[in-house]
Short mmCIF file of C-alpha atoms in Angstrom, two decimals:
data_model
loop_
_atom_site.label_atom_id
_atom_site.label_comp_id
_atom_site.label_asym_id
_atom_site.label_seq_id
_atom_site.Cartn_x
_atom_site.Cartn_y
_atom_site.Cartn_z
CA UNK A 1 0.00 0.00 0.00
CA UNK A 2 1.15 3.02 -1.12
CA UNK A 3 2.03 5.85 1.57
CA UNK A 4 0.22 9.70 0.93
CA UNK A 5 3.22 10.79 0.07
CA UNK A 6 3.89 8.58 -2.93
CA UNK A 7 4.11 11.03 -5.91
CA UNK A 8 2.15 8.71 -7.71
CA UNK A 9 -0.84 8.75 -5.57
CA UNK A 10 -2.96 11.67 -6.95
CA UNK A 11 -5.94 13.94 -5.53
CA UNK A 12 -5.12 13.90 -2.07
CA UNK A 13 -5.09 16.05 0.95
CA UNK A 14 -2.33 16.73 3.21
CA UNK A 15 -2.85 19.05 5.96
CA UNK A 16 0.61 20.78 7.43
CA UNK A 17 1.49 22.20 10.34
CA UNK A 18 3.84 25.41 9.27
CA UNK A 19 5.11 26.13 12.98
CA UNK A 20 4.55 29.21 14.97
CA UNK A 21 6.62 31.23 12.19
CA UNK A 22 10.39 30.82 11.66
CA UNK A 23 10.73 28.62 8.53
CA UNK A 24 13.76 26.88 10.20
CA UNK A 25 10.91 24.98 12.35
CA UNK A 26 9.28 23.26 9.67
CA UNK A 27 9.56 19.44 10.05
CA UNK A 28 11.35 17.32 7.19
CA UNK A 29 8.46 15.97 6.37
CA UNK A 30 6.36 18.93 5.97
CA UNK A 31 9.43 20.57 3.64
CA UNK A 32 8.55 17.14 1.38
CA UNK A 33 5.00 17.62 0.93
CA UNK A 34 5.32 20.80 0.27
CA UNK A 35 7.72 19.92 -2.68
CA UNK A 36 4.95 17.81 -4.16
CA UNK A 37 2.08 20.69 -3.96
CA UNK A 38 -0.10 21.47 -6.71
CA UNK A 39 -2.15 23.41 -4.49
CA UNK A 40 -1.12 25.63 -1.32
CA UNK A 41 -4.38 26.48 0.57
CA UNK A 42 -2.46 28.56 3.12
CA UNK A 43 -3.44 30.55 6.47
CA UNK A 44 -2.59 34.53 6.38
CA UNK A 45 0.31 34.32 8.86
CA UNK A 46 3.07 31.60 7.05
CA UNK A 47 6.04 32.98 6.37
CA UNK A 48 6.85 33.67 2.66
CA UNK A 49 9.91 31.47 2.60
CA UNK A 50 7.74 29.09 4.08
CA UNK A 51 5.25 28.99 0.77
CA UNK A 52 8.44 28.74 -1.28
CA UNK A 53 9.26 25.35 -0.81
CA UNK A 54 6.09 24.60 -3.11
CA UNK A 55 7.08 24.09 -6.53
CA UNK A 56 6.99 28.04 -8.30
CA UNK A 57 4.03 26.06 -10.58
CA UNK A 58 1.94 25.70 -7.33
CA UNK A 59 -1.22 27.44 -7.13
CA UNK A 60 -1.57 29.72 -3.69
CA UNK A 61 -4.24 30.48 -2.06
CA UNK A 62 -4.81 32.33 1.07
CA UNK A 63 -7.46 32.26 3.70
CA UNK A 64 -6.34 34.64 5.92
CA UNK A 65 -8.52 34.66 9.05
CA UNK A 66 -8.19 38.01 11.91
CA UNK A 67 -10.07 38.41 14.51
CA UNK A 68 -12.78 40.99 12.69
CA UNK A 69 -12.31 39.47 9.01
CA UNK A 70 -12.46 36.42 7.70
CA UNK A 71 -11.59 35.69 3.54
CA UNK A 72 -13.66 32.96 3.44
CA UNK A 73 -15.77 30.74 6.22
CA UNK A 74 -14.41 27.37 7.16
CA UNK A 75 -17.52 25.92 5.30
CA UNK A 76 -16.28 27.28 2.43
CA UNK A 77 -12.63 26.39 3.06
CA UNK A 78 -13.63 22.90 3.71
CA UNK A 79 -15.40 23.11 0.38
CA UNK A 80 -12.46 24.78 -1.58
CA UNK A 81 -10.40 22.15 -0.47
CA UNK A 82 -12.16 19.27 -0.93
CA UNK A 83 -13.12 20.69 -5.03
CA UNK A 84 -9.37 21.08 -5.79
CA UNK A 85 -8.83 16.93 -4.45
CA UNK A 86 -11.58 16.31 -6.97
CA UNK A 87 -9.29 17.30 -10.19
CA UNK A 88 -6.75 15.01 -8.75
CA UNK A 89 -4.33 17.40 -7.42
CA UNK A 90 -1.69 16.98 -4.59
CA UNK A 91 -3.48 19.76 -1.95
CA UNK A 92 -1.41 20.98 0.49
CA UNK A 93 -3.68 22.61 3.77
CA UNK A 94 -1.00 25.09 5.45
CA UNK A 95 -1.55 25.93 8.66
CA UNK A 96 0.65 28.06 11.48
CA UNK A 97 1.60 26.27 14.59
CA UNK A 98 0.31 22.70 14.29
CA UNK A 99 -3.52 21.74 12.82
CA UNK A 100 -4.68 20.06 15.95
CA UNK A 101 -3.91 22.89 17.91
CA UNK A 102 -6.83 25.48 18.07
CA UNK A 103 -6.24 25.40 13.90
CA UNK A 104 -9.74 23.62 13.04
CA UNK A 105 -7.87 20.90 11.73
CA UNK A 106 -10.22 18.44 12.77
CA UNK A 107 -13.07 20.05 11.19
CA UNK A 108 -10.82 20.00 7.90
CA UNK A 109 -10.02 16.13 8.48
CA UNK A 110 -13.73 15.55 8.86
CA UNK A 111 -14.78 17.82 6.46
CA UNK A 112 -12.49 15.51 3.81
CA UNK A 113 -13.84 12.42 4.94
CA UNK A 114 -16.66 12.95 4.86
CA UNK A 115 -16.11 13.95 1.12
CA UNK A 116 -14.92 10.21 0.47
CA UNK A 117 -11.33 11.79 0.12
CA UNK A 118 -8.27 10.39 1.58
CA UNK A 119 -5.76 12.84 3.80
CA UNK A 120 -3.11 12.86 6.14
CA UNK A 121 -1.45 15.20 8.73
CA UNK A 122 1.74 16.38 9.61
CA UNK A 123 1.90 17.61 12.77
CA UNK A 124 4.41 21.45 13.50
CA UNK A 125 5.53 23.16 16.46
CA UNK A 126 2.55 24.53 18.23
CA UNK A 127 2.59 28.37 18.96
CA UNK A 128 3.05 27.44 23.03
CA UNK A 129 6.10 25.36 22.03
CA UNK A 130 7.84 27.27 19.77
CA UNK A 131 7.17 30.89 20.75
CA UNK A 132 8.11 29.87 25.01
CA UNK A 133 11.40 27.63 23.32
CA UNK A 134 12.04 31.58 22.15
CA UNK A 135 11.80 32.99 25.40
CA UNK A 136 13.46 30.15 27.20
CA UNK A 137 10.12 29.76 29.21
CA UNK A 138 9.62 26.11 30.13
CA UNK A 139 6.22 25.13 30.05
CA UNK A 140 6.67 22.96 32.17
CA UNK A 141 9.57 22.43 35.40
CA UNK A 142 10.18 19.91 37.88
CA UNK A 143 10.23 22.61 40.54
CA UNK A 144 8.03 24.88 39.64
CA UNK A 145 5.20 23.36 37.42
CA UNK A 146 3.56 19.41 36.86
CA UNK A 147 0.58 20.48 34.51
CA UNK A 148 -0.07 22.72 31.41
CA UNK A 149 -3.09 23.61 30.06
CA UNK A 150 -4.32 24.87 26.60
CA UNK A 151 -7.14 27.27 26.40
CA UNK A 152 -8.81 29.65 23.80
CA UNK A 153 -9.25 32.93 25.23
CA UNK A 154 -11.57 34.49 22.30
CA UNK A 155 -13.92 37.41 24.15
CA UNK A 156 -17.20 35.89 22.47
CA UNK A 157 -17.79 33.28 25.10
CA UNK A 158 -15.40 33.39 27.64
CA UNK A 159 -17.55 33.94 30.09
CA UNK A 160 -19.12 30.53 29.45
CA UNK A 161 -15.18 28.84 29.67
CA UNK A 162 -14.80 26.48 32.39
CA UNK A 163 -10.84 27.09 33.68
CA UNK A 164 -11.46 26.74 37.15
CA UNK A 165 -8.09 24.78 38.31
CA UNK A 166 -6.38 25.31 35.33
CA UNK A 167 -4.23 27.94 36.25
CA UNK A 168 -2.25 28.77 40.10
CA UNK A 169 0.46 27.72 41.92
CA UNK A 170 2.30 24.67 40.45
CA UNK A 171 0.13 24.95 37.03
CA UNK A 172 1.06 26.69 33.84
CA UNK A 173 -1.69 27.96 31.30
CA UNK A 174 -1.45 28.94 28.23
CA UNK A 175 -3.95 31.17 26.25
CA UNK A 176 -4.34 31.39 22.79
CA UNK A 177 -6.17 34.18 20.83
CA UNK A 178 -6.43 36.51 24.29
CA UNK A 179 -4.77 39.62 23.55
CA UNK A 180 -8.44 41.19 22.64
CA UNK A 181 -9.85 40.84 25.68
CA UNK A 182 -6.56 40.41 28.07
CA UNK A 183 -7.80 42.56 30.60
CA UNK A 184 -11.41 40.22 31.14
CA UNK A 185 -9.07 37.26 30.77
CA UNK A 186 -7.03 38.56 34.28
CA UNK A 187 -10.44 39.16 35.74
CA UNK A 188 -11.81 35.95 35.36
CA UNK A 189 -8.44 34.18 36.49
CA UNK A 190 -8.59 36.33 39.48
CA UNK A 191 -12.66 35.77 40.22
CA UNK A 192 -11.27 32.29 40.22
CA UNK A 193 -9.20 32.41 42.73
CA UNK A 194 -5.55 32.71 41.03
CA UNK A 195 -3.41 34.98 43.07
CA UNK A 196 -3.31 38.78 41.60
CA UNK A 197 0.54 38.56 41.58
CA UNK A 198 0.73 35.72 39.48
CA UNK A 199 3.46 35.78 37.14
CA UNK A 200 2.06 36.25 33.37
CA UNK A 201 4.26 36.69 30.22
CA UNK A 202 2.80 37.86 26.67
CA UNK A 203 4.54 36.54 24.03
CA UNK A 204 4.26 38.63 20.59
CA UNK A 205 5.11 37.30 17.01
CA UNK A 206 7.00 34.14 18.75
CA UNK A 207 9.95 33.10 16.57
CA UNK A 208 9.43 35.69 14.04
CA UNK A 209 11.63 38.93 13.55
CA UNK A 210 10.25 42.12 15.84
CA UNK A 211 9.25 39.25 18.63
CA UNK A 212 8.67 40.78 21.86
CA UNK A 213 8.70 38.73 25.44
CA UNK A 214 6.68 40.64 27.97
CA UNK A 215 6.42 40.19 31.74
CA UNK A 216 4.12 41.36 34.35
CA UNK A 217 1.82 40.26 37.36
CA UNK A 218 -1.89 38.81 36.29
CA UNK A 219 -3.64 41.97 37.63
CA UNK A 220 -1.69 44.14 35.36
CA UNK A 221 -2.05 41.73 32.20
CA UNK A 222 -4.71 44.45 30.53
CA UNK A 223 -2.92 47.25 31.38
CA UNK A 224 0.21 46.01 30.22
CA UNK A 225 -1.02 44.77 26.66
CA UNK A 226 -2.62 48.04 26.53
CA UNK A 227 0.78 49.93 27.51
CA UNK A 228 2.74 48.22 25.34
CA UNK A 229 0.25 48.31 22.42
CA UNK A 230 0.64 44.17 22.00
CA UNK A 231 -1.10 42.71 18.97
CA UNK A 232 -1.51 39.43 17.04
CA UNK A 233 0.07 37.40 17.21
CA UNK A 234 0.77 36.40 20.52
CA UNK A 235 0.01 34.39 23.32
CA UNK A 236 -0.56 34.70 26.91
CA UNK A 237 1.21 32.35 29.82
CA UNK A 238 0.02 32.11 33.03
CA UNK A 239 2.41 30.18 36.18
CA UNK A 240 5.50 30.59 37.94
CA UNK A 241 7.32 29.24 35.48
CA UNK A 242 7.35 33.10 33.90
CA UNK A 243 9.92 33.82 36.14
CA UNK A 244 12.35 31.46 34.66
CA UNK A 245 11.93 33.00 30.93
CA UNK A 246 14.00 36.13 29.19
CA UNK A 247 10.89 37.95 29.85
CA UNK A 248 11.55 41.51 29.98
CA UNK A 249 9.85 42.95 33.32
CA UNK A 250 7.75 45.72 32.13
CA UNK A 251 5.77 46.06 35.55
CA UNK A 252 9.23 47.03 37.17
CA UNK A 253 10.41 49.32 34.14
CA UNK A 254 7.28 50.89 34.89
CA UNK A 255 7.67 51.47 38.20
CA UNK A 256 11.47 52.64 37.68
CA UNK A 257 10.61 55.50 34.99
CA UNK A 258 7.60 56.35 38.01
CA UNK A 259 10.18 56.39 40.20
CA UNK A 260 12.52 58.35 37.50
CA UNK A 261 9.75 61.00 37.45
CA UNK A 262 8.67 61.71 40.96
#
């Protein structure tokens, strides 16, 4: 039986995880199907160097996602997918950080299936591993940390998120998609009983040149992303383990051009 890689097998499906940026994370594997692409149905964030590892004859298409815009809905990238298998081409599904991480891959998998159509996946770094490997911030630590959590922090139902326990001494969480709404992110932590000095680190454009690694307690989180005018992407960690990263401390910088000033 042939593998999905066999350049043989036509009309096909391979969904790739592109990393959380830097093209030097891309797995060997993912650098091969990309070399077989007749098709490159790409998220807005890869890398350009990333896309050129697809042969130049490659068609590229990108359905860029933000947080106010969509360029098409997932129905209809499911659908655009799943149309260019049909003709029997070699359609490569590129997606930042790793599918299975809070990238809808599953949807896509089931979405192909569904279709009759055969597909694969090729796991990448997620955004939590690559961008904390960046700020030497380990996720996890015999001494300080035993469990790590992955949430979602989207505003439109957060409120409704269960993440009681998931973040507090011994525990690291990380937050994906919470710069938005960072400030009702620290309120809800803190409503939950995580301590108001809890060390939290924002992690902007992880791996990627201009990549900022930002420090604070959890009751300054908002005003901090709002200070330092943080945008997407990034992601949010929550746990002791902060202290242990490159994280520049911008509560105490803070306090030292206060100081500077009085």
């Amino acid at each position: 039986m042939s593998t999905l890689l066999d350049p043989h097998a036509r009309g096909r499906v391979i969904l790739v995880g592109a990393g959380p940026g830097d093209p030097g994370l891309l797995t060997v594997r993912a650098v091969e199907a990309l070399r077989q692409a007749d098709v490159v149905v790409h998220d807005g964030l890869i890398d350009p160097r990333v896309l050129d590892y697809a042969p130049a004859t490659a068609q590229r298409i990108s359905v860029a996602k933000t947080r106010s815009r969509h360029t098409l809905p997932q129905e209809a990238i499911n659908a655009l997918i799943i149309a260019h298998v049909k003709t029997g081409a070699i359609v490569i599904r590129l997606k930042g950080g790793d599918p299975f991480v809070f990238g809808r891959g599953g949807e896509e998998v089931e979405a192909v299936r569904a279709a009759g159509l055969t597909v694969e996946v090729i796991p990448g770094v997620s955004a939590a591993l690559g961008c904390a490997a960046a700020a030497m911030l380990p996720l996890t630590h015999r001494d300080w940390s035993s469990a790590v959590s992955f949430v979602a922090g989207q505003c439109k139902g957060l409120t409704e998120q269960n993440w009681a326990g998931l973040a507090g001494q011994g525990r690291t969480l990380v937050i994906y998609m919470g710069v938005a709404c960072a400030t009702l992110i620290a309120d809800k932590l803190m409503a939950d009983g995580v301590a108001p000095d809890m060390p939290v680190a924002v992690l902007e454009r992880g791996t990627l040149e201009g990549s900022r690694a930002l420090r604070t307690l959890l009751a300054d989180l908002g005003g901090m992303v709002e200070r330092e005018q943080v945008i997407s992407p990034a992601i949010i960690i929550v746990g002791e383990v902060v202290l242990l990263s490159d994280a520049e401390n911008r509560l105490q910088a803070l306090a030292k051009q206060a100081e500077a000033l009085s």
